[in-house]
CSV table of C-alpha atoms in Angstrom, one decimal:
chain,number,residue,atom,x,y,z
A,1,MET,CA,0.0,0.0,0.0
A,2,SER,CA,1.2,3.5,-0.8
A,3,VAL,CA,2.2,5.8,2.0
A,4,ALA,CA,2.2,9.5,2.4
A,5,MET,CA,5.1,11.2,4.1
A,6,LEU,CA,4.9,14.8,5.6
A,7,ILE,CA,8.0,16.7,6.5
A,8,ASP,CA,7.1,19.9,8.3
A,9,ASN,CA,10.1,22.1,8.9
A,10,PRO,CA,9.3,25.2,10.9
A,11,ASN,CA,12.7,26.7,10.0
A,12,GLY,CA,12.6,25.6,6.3
A,13,SER,CA,12.5,28.0,3.4
A,14,LYS,CA,12.1,27.9,-0.4
A,15,GLU,CA,15.9,28.4,-0.6
A,16,SER,CA,16.8,25.5,1.6
A,17,TYR,CA,14.3,23.3,-0.2
A,18,ALA,CA,15.8,24.2,-3.5
A,19,ALA,CA,19.3,23.5,-2.1
A,20,LEU,CA,18.2,20.1,-0.9
A,21,ARG,CA,16.6,19.1,-4.2
A,22,GLN,CA,19.8,20.2,-6.0
A,23,ALA,CA,22.0,18.2,-3.6
A,24,MET,CA,19.8,15.1,-4.2
A,25,SER,CA,19.8,15.7,-8.0
A,26,VAL,CA,16.0,15.3,-8.3
A,27,ASP,CA,13.7,17.1,-10.6
A,28,GLY,CA,10.5,15.1,-10.1
A,29,PRO,CA,8.7,13.2,-7.4
A,30,ILE,CA,11.2,11.5,-5.1
A,31,GLY,CA,8.8,8.7,-4.3
A,32,GLY,CA,7.7,8.3,-7.9
A,33,VAL,CA,4.0,9.1,-7.4
A,34,LEU,CA,3.5,12.6,-6.1
A,35,HIS,CA,5.5,15.5,-4.6
A,36,LEU,CA,4.0,18.6,-3.0
A,37,ALA,CA,6.0,21.4,-1.4
A,38,GLY,CA,5.3,24.9,-0.2
A,39,PRO,CA,5.3,27.2,2.8
A,40,GLY,CA,3.4,26.1,5.9
A,41,PRO,CA,0.5,28.1,7.3
A,42,ASP,CA,2.7,29.4,10.2
A,43,GLY,CA,5.9,29.8,8.2
A,44,GLY,CA,8.6,27.3,7.5
A,45,TRP,CA,8.3,24.7,4.7
A,46,ARG,CA,6.3,21.6,4.2
A,47,VAL,CA,6.8,18.6,1.8
A,48,ILE,CA,4.4,15.8,1.1
A,49,GLU,CA,5.7,12.8,-0.8
A,50,ILE,CA,3.9,9.6,-1.8
A,51,PHE,CA,6.0,6.4,-1.7
A,52,ASP,CA,5.1,2.9,-2.5
A,53,SER,CA,5.9,1.8,1.0
A,54,VAL,CA,7.3,2.9,4.4
A,55,GLU,CA,10.4,0.9,3.6
A,56,ASP,CA,10.9,2.9,0.4
A,57,ALA,CA,10.4,6.2,2.3
A,58,SER,CA,12.8,5.1,5.1
A,59,GLY,CA,15.4,4.1,2.5
A,60,PHE,CA,15.1,7.5,0.8
A,61,LEU,CA,15.5,9.3,4.2
A,62,LYS,CA,18.6,7.3,5.1
A,63,GLU,CA,20.3,7.1,1.7
A,64,ARG,CA,19.5,10.5,0.1
A,65,PHE,CA,17.8,13.0,2.5
A,66,GLN,CA,20.2,12.8,5.5
A,67,PRO,CA,23.4,13.0,3.3
A,68,ALA,CA,21.9,15.9,1.4
A,69,LEU,CA,21.1,17.7,4.7
A,70,ALA,CA,24.8,17.3,5.6
A,71,GLU,CA,25.9,18.5,2.2
A,72,ILE,CA,24.0,21.7,2.4
A,73,GLY,CA,25.3,22.3,6.0
A,74,PHE,CA,22.1,21.8,7.8
A,75,GLU,CA,22.6,22.1,11.6
A,76,GLY,CA,20.3,20.8,14.3
A,77,THR,CA,17.8,18.0,14.4
A,78,ALA,CA,16.0,17.2,11.1
A,79,PRO,CA,12.2,17.3,11.3
A,80,THR,CA,10.6,14.0,12.1
A,81,PRO,CA,8.6,12.7,9.2
A,82,GLN,CA,5.0,11.7,9.6
A,83,PHE,CA,3.5,8.7,7.7
A,84,TRP,CA,0.0,7.6,6.9
A,85,PRO,CA,-1.5,5.0,4.5
A,86,VAL,CA,-2.9,6.3,1.3
A,87,GLU,CA,-6.4,5.0,0.8
A,88,ALA,CA,-7.1,7.2,-2.2
A,89,LEU,CA,-5.1,9.4,-4.5
A,90,LEU,CA,-7.2,11.4,-6.9
A,91,THR,CA,-6.2,13.9,-9.5
A,92,GLY,CA,-8.0,15.7,-12.2
A,93,ASN,CA,-6.4,13.5,-14.8
A,94,SER,CA,-6.3,10.0,-13.3
A,95,ALA,CA,-8.4,7.2,-11.8
A,96,PRO,CA,-8.1,6.5,-8.0
A,97,VAL,CA,-5.1,4.6,-6.8
């Protein structure tokens, strides 16, 4: 079952987000299904990514995200990701997943 991952970084910014994506050399969805990013309602930066499984998401965090944080000089504790199962993924151009 697909899983959604939310990373809510109250200290994040559009610039740090762009630096992380560049360090990871990605230009599309990281999880392969869907990628959303933008400012949080109280500031900071939020990213939602859809992965095929929690294992895929965990592998991404360990193998790509954490090294990219170090590469851009991130200091402090990385935000804790939140996961939940995806029961439906609907878009204007596709059938439910």
